[in-house]
mmCIF file of the C-alpha atoms, coordinates in Angstrom:
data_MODEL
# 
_entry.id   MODEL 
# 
loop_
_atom_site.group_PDB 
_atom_site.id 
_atom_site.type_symbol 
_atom_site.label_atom_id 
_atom_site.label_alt_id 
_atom_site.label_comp_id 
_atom_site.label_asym_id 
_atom_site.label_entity_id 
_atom_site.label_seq_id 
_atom_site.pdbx_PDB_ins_code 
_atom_site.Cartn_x 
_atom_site.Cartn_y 
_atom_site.Cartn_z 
_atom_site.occupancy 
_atom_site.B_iso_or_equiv 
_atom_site.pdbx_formal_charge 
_atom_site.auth_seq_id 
_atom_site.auth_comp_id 
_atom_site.auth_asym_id 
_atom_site.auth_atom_id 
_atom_site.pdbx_PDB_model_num 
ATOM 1   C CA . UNK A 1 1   ? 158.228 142.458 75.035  1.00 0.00 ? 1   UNK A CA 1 
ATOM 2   C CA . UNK A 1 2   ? 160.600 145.122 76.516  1.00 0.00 ? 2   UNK A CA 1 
ATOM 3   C CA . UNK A 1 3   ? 159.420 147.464 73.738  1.00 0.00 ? 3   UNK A CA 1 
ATOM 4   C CA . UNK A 1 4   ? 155.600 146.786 74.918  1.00 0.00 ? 4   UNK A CA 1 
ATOM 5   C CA . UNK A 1 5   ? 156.978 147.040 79.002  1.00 0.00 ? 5   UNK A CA 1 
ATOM 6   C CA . UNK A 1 6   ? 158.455 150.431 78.403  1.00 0.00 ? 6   UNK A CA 1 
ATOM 7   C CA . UNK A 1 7   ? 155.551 151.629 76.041  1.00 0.00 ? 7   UNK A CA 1 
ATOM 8   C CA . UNK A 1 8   ? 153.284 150.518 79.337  1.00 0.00 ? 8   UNK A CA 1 
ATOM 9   C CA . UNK A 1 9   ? 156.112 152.571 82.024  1.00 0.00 ? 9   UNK A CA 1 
ATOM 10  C CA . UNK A 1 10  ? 156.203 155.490 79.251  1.00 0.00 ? 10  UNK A CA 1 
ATOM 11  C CA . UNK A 1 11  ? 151.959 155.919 79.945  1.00 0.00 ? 11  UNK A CA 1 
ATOM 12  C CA . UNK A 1 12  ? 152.221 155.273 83.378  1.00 0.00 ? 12  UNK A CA 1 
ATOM 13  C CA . UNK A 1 13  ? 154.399 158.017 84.296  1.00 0.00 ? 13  UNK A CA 1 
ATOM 14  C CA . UNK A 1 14  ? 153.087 160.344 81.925  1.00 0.00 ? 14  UNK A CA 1 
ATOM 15  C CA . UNK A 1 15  ? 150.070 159.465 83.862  1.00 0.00 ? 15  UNK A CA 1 
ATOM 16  C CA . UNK A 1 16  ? 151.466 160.117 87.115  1.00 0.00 ? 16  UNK A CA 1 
ATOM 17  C CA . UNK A 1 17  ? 152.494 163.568 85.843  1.00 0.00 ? 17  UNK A CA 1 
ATOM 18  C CA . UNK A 1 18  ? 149.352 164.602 84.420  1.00 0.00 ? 18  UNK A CA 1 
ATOM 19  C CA . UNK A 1 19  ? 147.786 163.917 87.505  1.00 0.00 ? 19  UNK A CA 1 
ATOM 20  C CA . UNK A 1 20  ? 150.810 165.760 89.451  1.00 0.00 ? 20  UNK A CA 1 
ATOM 21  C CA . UNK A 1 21  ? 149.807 168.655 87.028  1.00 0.00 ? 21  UNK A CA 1 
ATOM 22  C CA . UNK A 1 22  ? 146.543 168.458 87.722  1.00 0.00 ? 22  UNK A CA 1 
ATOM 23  C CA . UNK A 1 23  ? 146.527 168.288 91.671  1.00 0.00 ? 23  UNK A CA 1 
ATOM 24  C CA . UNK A 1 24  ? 149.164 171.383 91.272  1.00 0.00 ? 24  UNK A CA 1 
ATOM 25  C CA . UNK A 1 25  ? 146.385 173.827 89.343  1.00 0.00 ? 25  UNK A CA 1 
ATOM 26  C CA . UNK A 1 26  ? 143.838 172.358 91.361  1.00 0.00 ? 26  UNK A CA 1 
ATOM 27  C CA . UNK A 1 27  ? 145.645 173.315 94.362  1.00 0.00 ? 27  UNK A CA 1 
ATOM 28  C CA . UNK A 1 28  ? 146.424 176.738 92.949  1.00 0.00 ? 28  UNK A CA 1 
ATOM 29  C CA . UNK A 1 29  ? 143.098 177.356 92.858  1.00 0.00 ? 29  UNK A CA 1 
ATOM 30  C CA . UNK A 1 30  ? 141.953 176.436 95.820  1.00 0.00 ? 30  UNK A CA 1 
ATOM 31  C CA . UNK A 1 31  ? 144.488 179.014 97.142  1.00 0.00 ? 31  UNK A CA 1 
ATOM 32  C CA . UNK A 1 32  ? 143.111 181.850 94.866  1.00 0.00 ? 32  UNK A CA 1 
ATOM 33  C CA . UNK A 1 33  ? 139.949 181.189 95.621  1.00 0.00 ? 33  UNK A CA 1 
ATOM 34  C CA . UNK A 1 34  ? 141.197 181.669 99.598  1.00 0.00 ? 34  UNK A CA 1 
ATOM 35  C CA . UNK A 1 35  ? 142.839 184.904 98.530  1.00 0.00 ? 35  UNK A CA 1 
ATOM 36  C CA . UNK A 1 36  ? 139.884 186.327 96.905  1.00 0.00 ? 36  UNK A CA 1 
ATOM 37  C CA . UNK A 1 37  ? 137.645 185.010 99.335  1.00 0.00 ? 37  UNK A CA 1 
ATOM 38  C CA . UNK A 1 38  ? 139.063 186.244 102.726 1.00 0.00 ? 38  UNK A CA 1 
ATOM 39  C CA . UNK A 1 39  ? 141.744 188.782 101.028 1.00 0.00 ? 39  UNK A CA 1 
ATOM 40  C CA . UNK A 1 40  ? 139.462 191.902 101.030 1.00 0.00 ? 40  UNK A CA 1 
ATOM 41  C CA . UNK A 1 41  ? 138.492 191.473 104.978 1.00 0.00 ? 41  UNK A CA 1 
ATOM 42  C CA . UNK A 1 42  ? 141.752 190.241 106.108 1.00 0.00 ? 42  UNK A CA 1 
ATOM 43  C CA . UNK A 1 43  ? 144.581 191.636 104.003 1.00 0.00 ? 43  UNK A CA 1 
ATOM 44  C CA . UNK A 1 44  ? 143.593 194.748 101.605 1.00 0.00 ? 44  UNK A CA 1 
ATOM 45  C CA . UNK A 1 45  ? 140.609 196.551 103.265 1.00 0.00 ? 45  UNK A CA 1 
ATOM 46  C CA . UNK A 1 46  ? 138.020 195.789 100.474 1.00 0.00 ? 46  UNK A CA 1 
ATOM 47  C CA . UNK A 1 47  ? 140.386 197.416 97.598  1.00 0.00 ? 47  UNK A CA 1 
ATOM 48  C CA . UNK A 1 48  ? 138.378 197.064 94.861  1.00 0.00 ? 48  UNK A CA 1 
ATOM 49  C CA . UNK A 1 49  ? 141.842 197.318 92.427  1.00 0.00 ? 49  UNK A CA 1 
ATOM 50  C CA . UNK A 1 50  ? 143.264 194.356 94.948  1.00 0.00 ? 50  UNK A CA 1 
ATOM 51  C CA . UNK A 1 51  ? 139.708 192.448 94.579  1.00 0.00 ? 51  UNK A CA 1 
ATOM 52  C CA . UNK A 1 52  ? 139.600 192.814 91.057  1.00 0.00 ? 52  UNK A CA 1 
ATOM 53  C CA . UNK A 1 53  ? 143.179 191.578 90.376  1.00 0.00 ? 53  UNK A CA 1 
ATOM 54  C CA . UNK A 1 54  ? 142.065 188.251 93.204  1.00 0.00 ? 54  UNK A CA 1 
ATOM 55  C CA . UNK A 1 55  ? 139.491 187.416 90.921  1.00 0.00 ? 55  UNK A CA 1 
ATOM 56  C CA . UNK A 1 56  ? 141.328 187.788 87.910  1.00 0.00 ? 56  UNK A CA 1 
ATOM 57  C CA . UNK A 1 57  ? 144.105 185.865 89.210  1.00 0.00 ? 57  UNK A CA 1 
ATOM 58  C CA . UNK A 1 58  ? 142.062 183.297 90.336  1.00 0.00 ? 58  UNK A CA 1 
ATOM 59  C CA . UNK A 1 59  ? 140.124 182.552 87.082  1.00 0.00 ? 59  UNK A CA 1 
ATOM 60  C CA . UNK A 1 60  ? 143.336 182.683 84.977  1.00 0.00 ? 60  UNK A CA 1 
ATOM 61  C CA . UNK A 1 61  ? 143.921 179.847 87.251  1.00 0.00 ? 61  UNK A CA 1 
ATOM 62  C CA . UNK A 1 62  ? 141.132 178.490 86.821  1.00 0.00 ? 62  UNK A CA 1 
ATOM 63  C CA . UNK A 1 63  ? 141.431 178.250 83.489  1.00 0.00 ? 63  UNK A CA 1 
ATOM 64  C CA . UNK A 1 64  ? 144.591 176.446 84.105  1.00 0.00 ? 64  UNK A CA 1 
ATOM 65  C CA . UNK A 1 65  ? 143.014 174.128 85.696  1.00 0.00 ? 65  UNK A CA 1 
ATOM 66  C CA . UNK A 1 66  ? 140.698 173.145 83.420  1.00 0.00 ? 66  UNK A CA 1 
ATOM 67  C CA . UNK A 1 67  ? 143.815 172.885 80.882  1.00 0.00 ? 67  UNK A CA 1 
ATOM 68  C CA . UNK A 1 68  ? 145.229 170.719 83.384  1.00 0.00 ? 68  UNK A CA 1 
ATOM 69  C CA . UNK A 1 69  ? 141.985 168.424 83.550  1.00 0.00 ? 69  UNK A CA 1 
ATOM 70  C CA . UNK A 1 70  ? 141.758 168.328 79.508  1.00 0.00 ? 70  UNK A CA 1 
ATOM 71  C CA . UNK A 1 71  ? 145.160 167.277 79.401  1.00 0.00 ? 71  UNK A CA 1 
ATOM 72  C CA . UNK A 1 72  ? 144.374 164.497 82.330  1.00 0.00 ? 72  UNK A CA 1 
ATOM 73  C CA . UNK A 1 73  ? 141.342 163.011 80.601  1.00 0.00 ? 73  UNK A CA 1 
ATOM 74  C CA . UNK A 1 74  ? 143.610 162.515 77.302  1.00 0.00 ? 74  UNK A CA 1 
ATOM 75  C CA . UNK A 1 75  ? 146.086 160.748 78.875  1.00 0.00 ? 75  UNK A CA 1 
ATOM 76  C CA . UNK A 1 76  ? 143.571 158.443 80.616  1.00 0.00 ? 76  UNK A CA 1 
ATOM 77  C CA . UNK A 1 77  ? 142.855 154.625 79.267  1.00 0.00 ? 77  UNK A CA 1 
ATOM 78  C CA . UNK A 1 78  ? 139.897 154.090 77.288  1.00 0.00 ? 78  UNK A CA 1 
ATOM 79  C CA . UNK A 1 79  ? 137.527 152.938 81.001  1.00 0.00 ? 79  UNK A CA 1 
ATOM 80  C CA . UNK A 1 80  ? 138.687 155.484 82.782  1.00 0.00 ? 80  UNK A CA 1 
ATOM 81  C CA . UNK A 1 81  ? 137.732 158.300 80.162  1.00 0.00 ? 81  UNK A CA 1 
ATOM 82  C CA . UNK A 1 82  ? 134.265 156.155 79.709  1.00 0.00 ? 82  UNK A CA 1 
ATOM 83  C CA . UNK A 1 83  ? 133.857 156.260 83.677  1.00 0.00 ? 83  UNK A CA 1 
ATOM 84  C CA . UNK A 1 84  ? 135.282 160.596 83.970  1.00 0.00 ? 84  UNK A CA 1 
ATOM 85  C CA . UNK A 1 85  ? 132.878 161.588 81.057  1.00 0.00 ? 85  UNK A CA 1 
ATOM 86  C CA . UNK A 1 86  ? 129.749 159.366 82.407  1.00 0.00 ? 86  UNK A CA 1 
ATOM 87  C CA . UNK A 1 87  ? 130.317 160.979 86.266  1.00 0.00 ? 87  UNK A CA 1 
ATOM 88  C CA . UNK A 1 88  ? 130.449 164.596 84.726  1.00 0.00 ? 88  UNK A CA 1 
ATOM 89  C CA . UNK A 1 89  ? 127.572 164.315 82.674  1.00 0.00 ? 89  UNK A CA 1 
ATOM 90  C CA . UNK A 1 90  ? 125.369 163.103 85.434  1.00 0.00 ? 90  UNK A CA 1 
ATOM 91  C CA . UNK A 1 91  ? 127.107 166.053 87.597  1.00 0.00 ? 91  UNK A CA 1 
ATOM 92  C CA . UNK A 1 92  ? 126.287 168.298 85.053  1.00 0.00 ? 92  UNK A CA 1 
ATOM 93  C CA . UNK A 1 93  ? 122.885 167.009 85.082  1.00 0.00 ? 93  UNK A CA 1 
ATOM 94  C CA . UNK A 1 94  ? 122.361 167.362 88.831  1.00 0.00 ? 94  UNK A CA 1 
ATOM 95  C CA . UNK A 1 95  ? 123.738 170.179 89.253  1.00 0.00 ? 95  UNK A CA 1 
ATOM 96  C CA . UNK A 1 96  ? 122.036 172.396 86.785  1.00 0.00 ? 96  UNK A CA 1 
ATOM 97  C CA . UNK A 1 97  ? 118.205 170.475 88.014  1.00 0.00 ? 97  UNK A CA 1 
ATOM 98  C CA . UNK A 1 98  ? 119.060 170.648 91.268  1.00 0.00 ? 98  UNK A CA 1 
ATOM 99  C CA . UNK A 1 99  ? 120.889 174.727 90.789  1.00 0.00 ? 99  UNK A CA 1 
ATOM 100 C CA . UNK A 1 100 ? 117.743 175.649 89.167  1.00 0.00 ? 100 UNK A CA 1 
ATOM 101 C CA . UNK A 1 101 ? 114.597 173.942 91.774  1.00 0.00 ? 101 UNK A CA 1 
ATOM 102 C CA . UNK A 1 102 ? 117.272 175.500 94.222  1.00 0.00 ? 102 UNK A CA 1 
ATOM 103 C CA . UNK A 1 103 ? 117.190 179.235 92.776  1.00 0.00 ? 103 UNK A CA 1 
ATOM 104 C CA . UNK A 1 104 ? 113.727 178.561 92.555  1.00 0.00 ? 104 UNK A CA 1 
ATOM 105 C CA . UNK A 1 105 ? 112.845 177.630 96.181  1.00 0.00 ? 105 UNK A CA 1 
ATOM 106 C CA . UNK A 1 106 ? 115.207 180.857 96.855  1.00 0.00 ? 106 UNK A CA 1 
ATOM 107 C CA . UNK A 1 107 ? 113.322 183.221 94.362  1.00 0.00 ? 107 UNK A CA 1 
ATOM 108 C CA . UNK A 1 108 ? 109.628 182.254 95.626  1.00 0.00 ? 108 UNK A CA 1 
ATOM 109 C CA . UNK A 1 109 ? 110.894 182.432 99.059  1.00 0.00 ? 109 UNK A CA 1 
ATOM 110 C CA . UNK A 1 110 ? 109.735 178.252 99.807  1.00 0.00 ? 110 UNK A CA 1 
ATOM 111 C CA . UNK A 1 111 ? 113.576 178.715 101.347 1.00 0.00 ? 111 UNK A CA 1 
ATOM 112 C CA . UNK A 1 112 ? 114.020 180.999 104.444 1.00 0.00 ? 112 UNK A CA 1 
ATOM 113 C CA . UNK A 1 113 ? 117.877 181.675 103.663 1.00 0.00 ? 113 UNK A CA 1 
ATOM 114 C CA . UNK A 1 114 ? 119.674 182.965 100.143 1.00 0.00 ? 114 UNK A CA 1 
ATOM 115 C CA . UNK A 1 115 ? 120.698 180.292 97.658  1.00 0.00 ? 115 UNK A CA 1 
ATOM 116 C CA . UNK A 1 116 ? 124.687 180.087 98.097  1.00 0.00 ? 116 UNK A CA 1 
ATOM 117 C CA . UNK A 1 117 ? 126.558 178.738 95.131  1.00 0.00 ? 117 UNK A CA 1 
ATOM 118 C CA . UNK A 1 118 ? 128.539 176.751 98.107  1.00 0.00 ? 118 UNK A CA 1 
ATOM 119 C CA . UNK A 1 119 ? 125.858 174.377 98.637  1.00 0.00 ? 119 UNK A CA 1 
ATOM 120 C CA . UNK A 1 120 ? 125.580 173.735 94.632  1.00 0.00 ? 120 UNK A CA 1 
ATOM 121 C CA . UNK A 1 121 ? 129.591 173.179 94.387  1.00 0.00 ? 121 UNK A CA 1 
ATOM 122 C CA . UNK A 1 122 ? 129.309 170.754 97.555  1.00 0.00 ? 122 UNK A CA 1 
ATOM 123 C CA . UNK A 1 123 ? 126.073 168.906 95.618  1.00 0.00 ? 123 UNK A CA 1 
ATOM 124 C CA . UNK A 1 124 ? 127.751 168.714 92.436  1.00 0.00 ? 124 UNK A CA 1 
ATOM 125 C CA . UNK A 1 125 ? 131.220 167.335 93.940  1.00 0.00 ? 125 UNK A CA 1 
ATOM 126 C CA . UNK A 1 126 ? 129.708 165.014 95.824  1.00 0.00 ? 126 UNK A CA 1 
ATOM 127 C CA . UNK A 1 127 ? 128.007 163.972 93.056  1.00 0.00 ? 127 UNK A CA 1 
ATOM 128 C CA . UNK A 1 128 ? 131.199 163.979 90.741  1.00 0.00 ? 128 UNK A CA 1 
ATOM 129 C CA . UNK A 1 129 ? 133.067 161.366 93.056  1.00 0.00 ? 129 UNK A CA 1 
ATOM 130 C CA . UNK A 1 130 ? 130.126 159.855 94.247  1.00 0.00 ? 130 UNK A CA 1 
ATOM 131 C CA . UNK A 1 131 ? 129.492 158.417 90.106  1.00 0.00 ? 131 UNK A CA 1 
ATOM 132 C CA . UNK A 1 132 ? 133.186 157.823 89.922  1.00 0.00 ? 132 UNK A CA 1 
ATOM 133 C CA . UNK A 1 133 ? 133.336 155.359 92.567  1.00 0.00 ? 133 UNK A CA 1 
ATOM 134 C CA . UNK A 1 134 ? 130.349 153.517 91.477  1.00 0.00 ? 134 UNK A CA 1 
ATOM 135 C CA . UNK A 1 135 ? 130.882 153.799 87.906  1.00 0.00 ? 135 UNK A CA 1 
ATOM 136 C CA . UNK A 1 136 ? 134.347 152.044 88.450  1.00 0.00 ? 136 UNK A CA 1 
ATOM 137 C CA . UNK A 1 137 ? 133.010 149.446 90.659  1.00 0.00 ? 137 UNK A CA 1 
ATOM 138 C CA . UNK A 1 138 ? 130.646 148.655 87.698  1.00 0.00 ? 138 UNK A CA 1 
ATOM 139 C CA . UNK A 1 139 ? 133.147 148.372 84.900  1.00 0.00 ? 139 UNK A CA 1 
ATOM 140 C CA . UNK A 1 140 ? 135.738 146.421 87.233  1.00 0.00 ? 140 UNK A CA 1 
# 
């Protein structure tokens, strides 16, 4: 019984510290993304070098963060990797039909703006947590 307990508190906080981990890159990125965003109006004077070494910066990060997000999904029970790997496939799936009509709509000008990636990110996310929540409702 104690052997089973500390099995159970062993997961849990390895749990907690994968998501710590993840929250940390995730984070990270966010801020790169902010640096190489508003960095070549506000703090280098479009320096291509300094932009180029943003961007850089921010996908190593990135790629952190998907390391992060690999490792998160591992450490995850067997529901909650069922419920993560349904809600990204159907992200997946809307974004790329609903990227594509979108890029579309922009390229035979149905749209009066530009297609920005920001509204695709925002759909997709949305999406992302929006499967999550009813996914686990489902399987609770």
């Amino acid at each position: 019984m104690n052997t089973q307990s500390a099995q159970s508190g062993n997961w849990s906080s390895r749990v907690k510290q994968k998501t710590l981990h993840l929250a940390y890159w995730t984070a990270a990125y966010l801020v790169t993304m902010a640096i190489g965003s508003f960095g070549p109006e506000l703090i280098w004077s479009y320096n291509n070098i300094a932009s180029i070494a943003a961007i850089l910066l921010n996908a190593l990060v990135g790629f952190g963060m998907i390391y992060a997000n690999i490792q998160y999904l591992k450490e995850q029970d067997e529901m909650m990797q069922k419920i993560q790997l349904e809600s990204m496939a159907i992200s997946l799936g809307v974004g790329i039909v609903a990227g594509l009509s979108y890029s579309l709509a922009d390229a035979t000008n149905v749209i009066s703006g530009d297609a920005e990636i920001s509204f695709l990110v925002i759909l997709i996310s949305l999406t992302y947590l929006g499967s999550i929540f009813i996914k686990y409702r489902s399987l609770k």
